[in-house]
Short mmCIF file of C-alpha atoms in Angstrom, two decimals:
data_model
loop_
_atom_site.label_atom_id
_atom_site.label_comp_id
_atom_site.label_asym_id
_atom_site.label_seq_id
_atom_site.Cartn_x
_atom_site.Cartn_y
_atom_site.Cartn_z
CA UNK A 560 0.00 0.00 0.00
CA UNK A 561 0.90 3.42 -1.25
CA UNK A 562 2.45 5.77 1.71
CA UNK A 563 0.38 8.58 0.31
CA UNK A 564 -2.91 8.67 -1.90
CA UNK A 565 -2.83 11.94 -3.77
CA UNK A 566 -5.87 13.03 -6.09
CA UNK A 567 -4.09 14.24 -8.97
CA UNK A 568 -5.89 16.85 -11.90
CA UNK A 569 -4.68 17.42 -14.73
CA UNK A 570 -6.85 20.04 -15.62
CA UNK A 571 -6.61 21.91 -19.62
CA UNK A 572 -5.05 23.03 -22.29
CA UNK A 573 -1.16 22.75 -21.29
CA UNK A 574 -2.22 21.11 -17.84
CA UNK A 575 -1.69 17.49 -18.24
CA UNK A 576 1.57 17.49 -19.74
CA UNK A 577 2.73 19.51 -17.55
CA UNK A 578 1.21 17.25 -14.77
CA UNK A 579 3.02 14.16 -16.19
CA UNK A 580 6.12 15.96 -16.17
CA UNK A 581 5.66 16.78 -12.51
CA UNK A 582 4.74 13.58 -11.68
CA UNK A 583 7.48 12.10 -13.23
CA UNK A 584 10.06 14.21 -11.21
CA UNK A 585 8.07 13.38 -8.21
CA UNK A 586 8.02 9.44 -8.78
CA UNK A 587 11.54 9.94 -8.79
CA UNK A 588 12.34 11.27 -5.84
CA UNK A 589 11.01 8.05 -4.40
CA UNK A 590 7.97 9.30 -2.85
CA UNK A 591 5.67 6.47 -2.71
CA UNK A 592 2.50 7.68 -3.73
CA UNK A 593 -0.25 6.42 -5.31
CA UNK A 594 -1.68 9.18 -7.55
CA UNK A 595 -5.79 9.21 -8.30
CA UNK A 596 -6.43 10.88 -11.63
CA UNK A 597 -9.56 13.13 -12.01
CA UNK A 598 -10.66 15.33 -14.11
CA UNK A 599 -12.49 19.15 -13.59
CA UNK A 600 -12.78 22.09 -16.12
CA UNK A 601 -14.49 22.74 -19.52
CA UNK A 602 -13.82 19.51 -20.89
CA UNK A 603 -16.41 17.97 -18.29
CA UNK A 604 -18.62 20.39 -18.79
CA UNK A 605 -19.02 18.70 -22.11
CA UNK A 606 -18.68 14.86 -20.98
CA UNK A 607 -20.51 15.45 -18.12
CA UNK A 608 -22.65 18.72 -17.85
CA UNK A 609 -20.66 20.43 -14.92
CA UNK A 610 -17.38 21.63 -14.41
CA UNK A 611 -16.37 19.54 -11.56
CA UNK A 612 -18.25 16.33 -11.84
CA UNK A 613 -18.98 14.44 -8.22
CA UNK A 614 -16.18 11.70 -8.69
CA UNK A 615 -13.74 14.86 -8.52
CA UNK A 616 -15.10 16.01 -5.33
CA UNK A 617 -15.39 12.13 -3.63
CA UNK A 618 -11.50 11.78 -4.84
CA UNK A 619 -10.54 14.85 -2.41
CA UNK A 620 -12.49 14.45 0.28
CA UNK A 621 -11.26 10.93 0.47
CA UNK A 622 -7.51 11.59 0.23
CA UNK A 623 -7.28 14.90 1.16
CA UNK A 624 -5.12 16.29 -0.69
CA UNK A 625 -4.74 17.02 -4.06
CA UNK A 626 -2.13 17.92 -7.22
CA UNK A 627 -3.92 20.32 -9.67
CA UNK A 628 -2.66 21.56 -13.22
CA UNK A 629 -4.74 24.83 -14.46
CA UNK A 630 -8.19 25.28 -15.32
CA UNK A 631 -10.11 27.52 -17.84
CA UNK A 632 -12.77 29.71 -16.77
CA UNK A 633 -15.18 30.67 -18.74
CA UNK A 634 -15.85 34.26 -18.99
CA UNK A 635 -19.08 36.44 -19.00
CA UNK A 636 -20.79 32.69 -18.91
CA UNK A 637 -23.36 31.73 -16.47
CA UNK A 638 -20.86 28.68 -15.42
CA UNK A 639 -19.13 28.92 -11.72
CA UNK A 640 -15.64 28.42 -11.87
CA UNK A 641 -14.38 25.26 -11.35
CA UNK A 642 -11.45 26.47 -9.11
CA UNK A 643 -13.49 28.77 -6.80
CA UNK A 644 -15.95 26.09 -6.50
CA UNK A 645 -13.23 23.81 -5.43
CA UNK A 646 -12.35 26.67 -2.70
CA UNK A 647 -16.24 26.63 -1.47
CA UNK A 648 -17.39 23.08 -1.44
CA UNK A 649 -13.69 22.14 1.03
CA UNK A 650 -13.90 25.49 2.79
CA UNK A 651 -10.31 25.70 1.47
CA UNK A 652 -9.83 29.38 3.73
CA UNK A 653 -6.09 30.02 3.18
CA UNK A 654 -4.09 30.28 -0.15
CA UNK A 655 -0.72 30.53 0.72
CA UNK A 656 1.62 31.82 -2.14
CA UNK A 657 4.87 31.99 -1.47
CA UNK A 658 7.73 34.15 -3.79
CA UNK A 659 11.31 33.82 -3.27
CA UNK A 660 14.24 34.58 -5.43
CA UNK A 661 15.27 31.64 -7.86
CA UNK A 662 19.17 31.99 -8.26
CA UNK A 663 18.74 31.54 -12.02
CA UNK A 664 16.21 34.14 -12.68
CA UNK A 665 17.73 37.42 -12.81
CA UNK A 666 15.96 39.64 -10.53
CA UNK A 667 16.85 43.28 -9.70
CA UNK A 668 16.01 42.37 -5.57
CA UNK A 669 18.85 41.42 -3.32
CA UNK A 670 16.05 39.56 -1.17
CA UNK A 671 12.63 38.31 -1.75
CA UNK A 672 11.15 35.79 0.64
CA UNK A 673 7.56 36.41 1.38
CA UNK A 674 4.86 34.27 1.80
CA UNK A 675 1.71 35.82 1.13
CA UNK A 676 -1.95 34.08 3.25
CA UNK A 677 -5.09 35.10 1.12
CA UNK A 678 -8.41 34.45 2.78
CA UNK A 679 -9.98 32.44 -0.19
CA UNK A 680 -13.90 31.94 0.76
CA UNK A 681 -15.41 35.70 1.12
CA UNK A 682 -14.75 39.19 0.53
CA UNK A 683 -16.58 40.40 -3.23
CA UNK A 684 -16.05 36.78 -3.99
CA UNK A 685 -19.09 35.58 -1.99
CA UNK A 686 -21.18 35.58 -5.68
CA UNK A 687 -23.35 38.04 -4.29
CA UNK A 688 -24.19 40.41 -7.22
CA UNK A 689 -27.01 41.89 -8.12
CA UNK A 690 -28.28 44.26 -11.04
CA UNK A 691 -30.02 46.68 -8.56
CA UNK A 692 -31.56 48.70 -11.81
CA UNK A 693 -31.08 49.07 -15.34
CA UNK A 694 -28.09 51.17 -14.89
CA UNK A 695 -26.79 50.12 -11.81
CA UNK A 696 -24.82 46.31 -10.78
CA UNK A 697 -24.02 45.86 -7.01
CA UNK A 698 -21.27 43.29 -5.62
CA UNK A 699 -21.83 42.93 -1.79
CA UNK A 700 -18.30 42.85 -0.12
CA UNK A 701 -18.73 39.97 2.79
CA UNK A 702 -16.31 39.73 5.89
CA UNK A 703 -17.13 37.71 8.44
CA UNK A 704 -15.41 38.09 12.08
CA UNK A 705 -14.80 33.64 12.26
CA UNK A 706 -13.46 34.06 8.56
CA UNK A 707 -10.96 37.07 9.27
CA UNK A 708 -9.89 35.38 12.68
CA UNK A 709 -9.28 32.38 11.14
CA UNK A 710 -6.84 33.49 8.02
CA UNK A 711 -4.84 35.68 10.52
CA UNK A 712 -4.66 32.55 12.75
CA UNK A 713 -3.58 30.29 10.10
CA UNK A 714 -1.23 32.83 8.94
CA UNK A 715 0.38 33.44 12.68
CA UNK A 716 0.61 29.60 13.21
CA UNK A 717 2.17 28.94 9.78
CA UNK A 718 4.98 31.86 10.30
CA UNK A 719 5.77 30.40 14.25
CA UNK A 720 5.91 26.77 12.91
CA UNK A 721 8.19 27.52 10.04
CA UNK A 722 10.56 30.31 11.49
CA UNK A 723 9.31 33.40 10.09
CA UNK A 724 9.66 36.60 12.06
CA UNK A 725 6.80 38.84 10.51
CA UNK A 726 3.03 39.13 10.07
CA UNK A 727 1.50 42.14 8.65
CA UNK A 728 -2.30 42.65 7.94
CA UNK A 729 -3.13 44.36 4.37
CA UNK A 730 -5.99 46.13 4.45
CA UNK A 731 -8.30 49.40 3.40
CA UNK A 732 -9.50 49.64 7.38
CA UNK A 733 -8.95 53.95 6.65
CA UNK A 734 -11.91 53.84 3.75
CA UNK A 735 -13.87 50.91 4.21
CA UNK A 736 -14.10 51.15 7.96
CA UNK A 737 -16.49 48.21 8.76
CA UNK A 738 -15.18 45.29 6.25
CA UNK A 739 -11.69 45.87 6.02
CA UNK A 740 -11.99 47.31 10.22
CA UNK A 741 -13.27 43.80 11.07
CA UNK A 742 -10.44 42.24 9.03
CA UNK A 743 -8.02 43.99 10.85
CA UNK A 744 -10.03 44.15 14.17
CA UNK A 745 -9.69 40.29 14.07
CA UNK A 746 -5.75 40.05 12.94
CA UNK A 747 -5.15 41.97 16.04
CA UNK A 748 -7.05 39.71 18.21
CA UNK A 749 -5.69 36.53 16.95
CA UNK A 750 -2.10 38.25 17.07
CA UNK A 751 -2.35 38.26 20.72
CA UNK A 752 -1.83 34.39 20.89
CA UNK A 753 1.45 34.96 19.08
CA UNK A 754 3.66 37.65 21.17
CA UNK A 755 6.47 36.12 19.55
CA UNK A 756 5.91 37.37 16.49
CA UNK A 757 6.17 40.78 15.18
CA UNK A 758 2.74 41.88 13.68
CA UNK A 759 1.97 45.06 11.88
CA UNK A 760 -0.78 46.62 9.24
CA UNK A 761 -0.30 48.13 6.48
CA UNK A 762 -2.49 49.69 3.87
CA UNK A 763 -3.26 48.13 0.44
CA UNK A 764 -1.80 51.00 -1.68
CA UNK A 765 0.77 51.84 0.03
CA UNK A 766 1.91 48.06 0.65
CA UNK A 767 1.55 47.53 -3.62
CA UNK A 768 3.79 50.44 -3.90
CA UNK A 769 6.74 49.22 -1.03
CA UNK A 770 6.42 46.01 -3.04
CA UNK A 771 7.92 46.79 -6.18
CA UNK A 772 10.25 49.33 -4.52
CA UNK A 773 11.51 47.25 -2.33
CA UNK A 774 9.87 43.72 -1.68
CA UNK A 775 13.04 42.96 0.97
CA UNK A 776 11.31 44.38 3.86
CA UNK A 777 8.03 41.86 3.74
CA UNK A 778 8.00 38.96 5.43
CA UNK A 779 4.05 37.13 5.74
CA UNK A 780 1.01 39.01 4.15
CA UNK A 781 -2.41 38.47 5.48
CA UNK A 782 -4.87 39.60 2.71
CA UNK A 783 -8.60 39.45 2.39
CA UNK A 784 -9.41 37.94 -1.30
CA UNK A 785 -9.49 40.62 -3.50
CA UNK A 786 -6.48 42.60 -2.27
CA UNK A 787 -5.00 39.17 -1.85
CA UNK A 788 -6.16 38.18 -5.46
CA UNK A 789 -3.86 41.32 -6.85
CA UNK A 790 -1.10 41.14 -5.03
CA UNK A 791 -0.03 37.81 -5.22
CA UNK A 792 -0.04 38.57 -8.76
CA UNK A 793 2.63 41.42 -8.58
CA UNK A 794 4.67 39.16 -5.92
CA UNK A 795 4.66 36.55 -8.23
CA UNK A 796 6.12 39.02 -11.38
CA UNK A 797 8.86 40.30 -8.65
CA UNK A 798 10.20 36.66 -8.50
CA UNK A 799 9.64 36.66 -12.49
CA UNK A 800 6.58 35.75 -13.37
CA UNK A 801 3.56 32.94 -12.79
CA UNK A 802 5.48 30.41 -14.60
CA UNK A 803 7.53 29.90 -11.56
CA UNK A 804 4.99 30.90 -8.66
CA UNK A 805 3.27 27.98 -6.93
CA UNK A 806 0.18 28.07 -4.98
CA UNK A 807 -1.69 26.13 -1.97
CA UNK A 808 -5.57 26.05 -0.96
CA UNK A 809 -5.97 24.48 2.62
CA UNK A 810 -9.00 24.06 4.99
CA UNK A 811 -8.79 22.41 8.62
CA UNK A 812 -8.74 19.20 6.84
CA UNK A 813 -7.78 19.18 2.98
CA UNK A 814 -5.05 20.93 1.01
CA UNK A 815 -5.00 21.35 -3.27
CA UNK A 816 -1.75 22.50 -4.36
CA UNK A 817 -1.67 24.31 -7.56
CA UNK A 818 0.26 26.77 -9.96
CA UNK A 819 -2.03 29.93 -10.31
CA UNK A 820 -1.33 30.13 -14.15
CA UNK A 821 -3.55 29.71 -16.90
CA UNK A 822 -3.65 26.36 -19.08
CA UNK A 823 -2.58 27.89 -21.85
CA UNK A 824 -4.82 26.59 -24.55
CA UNK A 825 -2.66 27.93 -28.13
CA UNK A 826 0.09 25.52 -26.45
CA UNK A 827 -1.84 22.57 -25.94
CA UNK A 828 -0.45 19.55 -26.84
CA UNK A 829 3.76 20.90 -27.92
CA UNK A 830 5.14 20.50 -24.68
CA UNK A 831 6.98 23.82 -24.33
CA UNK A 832 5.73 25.18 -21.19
CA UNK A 833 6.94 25.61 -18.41
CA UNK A 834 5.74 22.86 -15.38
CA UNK A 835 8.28 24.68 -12.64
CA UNK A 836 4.93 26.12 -11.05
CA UNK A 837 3.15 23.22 -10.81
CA UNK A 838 6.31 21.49 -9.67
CA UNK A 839 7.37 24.24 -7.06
CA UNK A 840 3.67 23.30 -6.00
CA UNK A 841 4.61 19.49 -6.12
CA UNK A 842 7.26 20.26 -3.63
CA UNK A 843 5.04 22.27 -1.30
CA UNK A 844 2.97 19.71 -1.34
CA UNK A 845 5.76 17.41 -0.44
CA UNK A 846 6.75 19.31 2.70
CA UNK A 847 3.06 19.38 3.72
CA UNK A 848 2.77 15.50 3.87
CA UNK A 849 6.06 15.88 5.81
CA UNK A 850 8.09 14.12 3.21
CA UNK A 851 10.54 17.21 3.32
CA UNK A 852 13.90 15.15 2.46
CA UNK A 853 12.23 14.56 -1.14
CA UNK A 854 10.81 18.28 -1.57
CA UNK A 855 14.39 19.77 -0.96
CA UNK A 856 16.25 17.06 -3.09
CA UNK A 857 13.55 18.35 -6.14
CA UNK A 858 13.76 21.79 -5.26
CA UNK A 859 18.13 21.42 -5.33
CA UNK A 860 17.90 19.36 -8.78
CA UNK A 861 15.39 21.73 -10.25
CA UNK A 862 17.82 24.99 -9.64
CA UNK A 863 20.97 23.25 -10.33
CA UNK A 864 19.15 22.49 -13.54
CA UNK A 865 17.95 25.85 -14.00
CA UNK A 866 21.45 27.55 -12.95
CA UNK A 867 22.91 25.45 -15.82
CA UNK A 868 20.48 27.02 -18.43
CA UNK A 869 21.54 24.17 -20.65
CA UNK A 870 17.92 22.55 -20.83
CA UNK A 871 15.30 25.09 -19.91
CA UNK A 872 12.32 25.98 -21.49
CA UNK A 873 11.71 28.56 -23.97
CA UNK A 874 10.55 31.40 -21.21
CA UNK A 875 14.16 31.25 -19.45
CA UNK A 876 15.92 31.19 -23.14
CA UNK A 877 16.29 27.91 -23.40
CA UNK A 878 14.65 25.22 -26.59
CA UNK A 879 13.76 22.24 -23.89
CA UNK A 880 10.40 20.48 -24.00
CA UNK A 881 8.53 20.40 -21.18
CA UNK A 882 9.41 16.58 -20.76
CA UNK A 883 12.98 16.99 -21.34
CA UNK A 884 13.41 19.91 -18.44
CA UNK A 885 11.89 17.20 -15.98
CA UNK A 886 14.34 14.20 -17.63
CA UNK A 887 17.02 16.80 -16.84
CA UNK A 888 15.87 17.56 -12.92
CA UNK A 889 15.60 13.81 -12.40
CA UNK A 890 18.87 12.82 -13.72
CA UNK A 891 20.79 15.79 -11.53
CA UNK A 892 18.60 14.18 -8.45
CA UNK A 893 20.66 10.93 -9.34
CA UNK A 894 23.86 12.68 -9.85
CA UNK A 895 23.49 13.76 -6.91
CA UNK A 896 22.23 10.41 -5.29
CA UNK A 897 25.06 9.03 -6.03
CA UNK Z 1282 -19.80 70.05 -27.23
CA UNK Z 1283 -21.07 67.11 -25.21
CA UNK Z 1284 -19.04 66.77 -21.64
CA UNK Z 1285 -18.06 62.93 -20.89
CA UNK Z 1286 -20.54 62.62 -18.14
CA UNK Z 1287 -23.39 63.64 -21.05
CA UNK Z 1288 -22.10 61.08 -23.65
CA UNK Z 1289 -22.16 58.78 -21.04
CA UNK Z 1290 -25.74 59.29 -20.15
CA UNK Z 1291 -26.61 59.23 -23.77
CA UNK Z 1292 -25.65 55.76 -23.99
CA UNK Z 1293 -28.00 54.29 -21.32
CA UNK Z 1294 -30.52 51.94 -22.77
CA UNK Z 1295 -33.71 51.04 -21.07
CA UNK Z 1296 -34.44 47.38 -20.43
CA UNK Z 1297 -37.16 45.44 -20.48
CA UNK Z 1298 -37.47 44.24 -16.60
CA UNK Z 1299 -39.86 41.47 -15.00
CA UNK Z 1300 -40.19 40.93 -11.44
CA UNK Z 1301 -39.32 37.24 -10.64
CA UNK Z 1302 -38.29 37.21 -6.70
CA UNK Z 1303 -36.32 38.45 -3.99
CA UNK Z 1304 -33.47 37.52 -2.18
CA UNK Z 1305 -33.74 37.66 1.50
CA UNK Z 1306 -30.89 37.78 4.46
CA UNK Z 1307 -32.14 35.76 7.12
CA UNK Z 1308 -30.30 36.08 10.65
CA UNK Z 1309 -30.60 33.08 12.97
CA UNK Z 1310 -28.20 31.15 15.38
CA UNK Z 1311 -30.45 28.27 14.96
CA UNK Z 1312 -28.58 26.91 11.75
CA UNK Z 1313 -29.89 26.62 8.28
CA UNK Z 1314 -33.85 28.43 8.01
CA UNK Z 1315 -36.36 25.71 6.84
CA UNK Z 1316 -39.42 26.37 5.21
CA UNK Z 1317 -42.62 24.44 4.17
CA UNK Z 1318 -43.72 23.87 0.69
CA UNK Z 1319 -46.56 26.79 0.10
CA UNK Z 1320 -45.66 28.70 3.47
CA UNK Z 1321 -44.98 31.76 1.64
CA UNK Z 1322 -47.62 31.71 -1.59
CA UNK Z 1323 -45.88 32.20 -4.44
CA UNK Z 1324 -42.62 32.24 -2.96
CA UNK Z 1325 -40.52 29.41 -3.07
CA UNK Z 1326 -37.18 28.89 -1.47
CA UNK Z 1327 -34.68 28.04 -4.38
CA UNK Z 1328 -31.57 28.25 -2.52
CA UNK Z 1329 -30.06 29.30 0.57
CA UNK Z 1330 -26.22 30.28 0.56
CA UNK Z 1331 -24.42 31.05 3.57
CA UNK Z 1332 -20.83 33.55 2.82
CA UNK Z 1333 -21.79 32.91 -0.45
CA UNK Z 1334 -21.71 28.61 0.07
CA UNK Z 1335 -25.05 27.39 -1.10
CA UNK Z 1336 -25.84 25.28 1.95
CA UNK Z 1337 -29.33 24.25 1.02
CA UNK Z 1338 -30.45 22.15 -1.05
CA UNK Z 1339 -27.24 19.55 -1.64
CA UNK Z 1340 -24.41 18.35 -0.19
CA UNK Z 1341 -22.53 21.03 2.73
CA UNK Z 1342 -19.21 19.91 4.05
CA UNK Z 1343 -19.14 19.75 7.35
CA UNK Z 1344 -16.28 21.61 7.55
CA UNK Z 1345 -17.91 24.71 5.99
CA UNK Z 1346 -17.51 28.02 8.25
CA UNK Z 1347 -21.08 29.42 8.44
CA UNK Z 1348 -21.82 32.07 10.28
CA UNK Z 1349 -25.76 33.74 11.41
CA UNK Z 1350 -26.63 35.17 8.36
CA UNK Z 1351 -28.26 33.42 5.56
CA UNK Z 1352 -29.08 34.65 1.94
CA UNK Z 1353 -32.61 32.70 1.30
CA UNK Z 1354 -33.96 33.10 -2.41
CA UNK Z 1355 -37.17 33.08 -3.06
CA UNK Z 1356 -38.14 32.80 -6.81
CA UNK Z 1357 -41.59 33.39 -7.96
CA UNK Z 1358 -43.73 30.70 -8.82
CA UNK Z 1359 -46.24 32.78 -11.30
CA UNK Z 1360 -46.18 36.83 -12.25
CA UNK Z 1361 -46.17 38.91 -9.33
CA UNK Z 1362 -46.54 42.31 -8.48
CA UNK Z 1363 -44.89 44.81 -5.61
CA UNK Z 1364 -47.70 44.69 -3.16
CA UNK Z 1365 -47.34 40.54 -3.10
CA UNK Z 1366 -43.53 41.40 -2.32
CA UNK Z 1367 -44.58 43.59 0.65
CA UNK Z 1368 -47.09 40.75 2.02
CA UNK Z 1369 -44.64 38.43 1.85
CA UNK Z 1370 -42.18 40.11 3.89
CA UNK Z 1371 -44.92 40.83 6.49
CA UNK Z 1372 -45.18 36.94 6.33
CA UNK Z 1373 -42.34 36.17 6.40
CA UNK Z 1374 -41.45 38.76 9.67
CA UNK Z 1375 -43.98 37.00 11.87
CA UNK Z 1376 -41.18 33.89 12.44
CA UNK Z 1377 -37.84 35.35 10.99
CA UNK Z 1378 -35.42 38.26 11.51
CA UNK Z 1379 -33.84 39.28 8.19
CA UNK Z 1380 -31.45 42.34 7.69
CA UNK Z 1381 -32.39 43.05 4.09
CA UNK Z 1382 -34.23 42.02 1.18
CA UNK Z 1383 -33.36 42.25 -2.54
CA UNK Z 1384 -36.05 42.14 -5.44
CA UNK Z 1385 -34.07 39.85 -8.01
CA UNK Z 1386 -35.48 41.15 -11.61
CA UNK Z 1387 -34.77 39.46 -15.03
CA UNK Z 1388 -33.73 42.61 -17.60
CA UNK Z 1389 -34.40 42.02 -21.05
CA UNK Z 1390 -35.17 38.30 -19.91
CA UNK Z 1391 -31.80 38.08 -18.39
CA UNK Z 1392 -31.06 37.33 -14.87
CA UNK Z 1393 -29.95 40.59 -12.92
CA UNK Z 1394 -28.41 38.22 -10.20
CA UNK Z 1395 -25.84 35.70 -9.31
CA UNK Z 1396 -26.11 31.98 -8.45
CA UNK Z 1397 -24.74 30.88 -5.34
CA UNK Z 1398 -21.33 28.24 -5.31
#
């Protein structure tokens, strides 16, 4: 019997290739885990009239945790997305999205290391909307006091357990004093547990603007979703962009790592895209399951590999298939084995 | 010359609009609001979502945060008019505390409000 029993999903477009690539490196490591396969996204929709069919949703709740490759959501459709769905149905409260300097990626920083907690169940994103008149839509902005606590709570714990010295709160508490005041209201009360850690606030603008001036001086954001939704965004084009910028949605009792690119539909199918987000994921994943010697053996391959240069995808300047960049972090792992 | 804000006006188009329910934010610590079939005339309870979560009908993790505040729609079940929206909510008063209440009209036959996740 397997160690671990991971639902993997491929998702669209670019996603399963990349997904076999990433679960070839991770095979290799020699992980023993038993992978699932399910499917989710437009595709479905077709086979079987939704966008993330039941089997999908049985696979995760029974293992718990979950490998998935990007989605496609439709736009201006009535269909839910498939990913915030995901979010909803496992109460999946936290995406964490960590950005750190790769040494082969060229970056004008001299540090970046932040890891960035995004409530991921309310704010605008509660689907409350409603065309009020003919000439006027309405979005109802919902923060709950057990939803803020929680995030700021998660995001404490996380920073104590893994040796990180700073937690600020990212809000707009000065112009939308009841939402974003109970967001912050509740990040102060939970950061009373934690007296060991250095807590702070900061405001939304002014935090996007000492970002790209100089990203060195963040340690953890806590962000409600749509502040949170941005700004991971702009971390993730400090470190260089969202091919290399992996992603985790966890609840109390289930986790889905995932890059938080596209799937990249024009690419389908040639295998020249990048999988190091879905792997960086892979290895987050890893640590989470507490198989941490594995996750830092990938993680030393895949930037040896990358430091080389020699077989890197096109979006680092190299010719590489997708396929071929994972062949080449699995053979350094062995180099290095042995 | 025409300023911005009067070009912008110009554009507006009148829609056709239809009255076809309301959407109703129930407060209770007694967990999800139940209602019988008929209880409310024309009114029936489509969904109820809960931070956005539909948590009736269907499956609700049990690990779903939900706190006391519940959006209940109620679609109606033939034409209606605003008077039946008021006697409803005077119904609907006599057991339940609710915060707000949102008419939910279709424009130009289209839905002028979200589903729930």
């Amino acid at each position: 019997m397997a160690t671990h029993v991971v639902t993997m999903i491929p998702g669209e477009g670019t996603g399963p290739e990349i997904c076999e690539a990433v679960r070839m490196v991770i095979d290799a490591s020699g992980v023993d885990i038993k992978w699932e396969y399910e499917d989710i996204g437009l595709d479905c929709l077709e086979k079987h009239g939704t966008l993330l069919p039941e089997k999908t949703i049985q696979s995760i709740a029974k293992n718990k945790v979950a490998l998935k490759g990007p989605t496609t959501t439709p736009i201006g459709t009535g269909h839910k997305s498939a990913n915030v769905t995901l979010r909803k149905v496992f109460d999946l409260y936290a995406n964490v999205r960590p950005v750190r300097l790769i040494p082969a990626l060229k970056r004008p920083w001299d540090k970046l290391d932040i890891i960035n907690f995004r409530e991921n169940t309310e704010d605008s994103y509660a689907a409350i909307e409603h065309m009020v008149s003919d000439e006027v839509a309405q979005c109802l902005k919902v923060i709950t006091w057990p939803g803020s606590y929680r995030i700021a709570d998660f995001a404490l714990k996380w920073a104590r357990d893994n040796g990180r010295k700073k937690v600020y709160c990212v809000h707009k508490a000065n112009i939308m004093k009841m939402t974003d005041g109970l967001f912050l209201e509740a990040f102060r009360e939970a950061a009373k547990k934690y007296p060991d850690i250095e807590t702070g606030d900061i405001i939304v603008d002014n935090c996007s603007m000492q970002l790209v001036r100089n990203p060195g001086q963040f340690d953890c954001l806590v962000l409600p979703n749509l502040y949170g939704d941005i700004l991971t965004d702009l971390c993730a084009g400090l470190m260089g962009g969202l091919g290399f910028a992996p992603g985790a949605n966890v609840g109390d009792n289930c986790a889905i790592f995932e890059a938080v690119h596209g799937s990249a539909p024009k690419y389908a199918g040639q295998k020249k895209v990048n999988p190091s987000a879905v792997l960086i994921s892979g290895i987050m994943m890893l640590r989470w399951l507490g198989e941490k010697e594995a996750a830092d053996r990938i993680e030393k391959a895949m930037y040896a590999v990358l430091e080389e240069g020699k077989t890197v995808t096109y979006d680092v300047g190299g010719t590489a298939k997708t396929d071929e960049y994972a062949k080449a972090i699995i053979d350094k792992m062995r180099k290095t084995a042995n | 010359m025409p300023t911005f804000t009067q070009d912008a006006i110009a554009t507006k188009k009148k829609k056709q609009i239809e009255l076809v329910g309301v959407d109703l934010y129930i407060i209770t610590d007694k967990g999800i609001p139940q209602f019988a079939d008929g209880e409310f005339g024309p009114f029936k309870c489509e969904f109820i979502s809960n931070r956005g979560t539909k948590v009736w009908p269907g499956f609700v993790s049990p690990d779903l945060l939900m706190v006391n505040w519940y959006r209940c729609r109620f679609m109606a079940t033939k034409p209606i008019k605003d008077h039946e929206v008021a006697d409803f909510l005077v119904q609907l008063s006599k057991k339940w505390e609710w915060s707000a209440a949102q008419k939910l009209w279709n424009y130009d036959g289209e839905a002028g409000y979200s589903k729930a996740y």
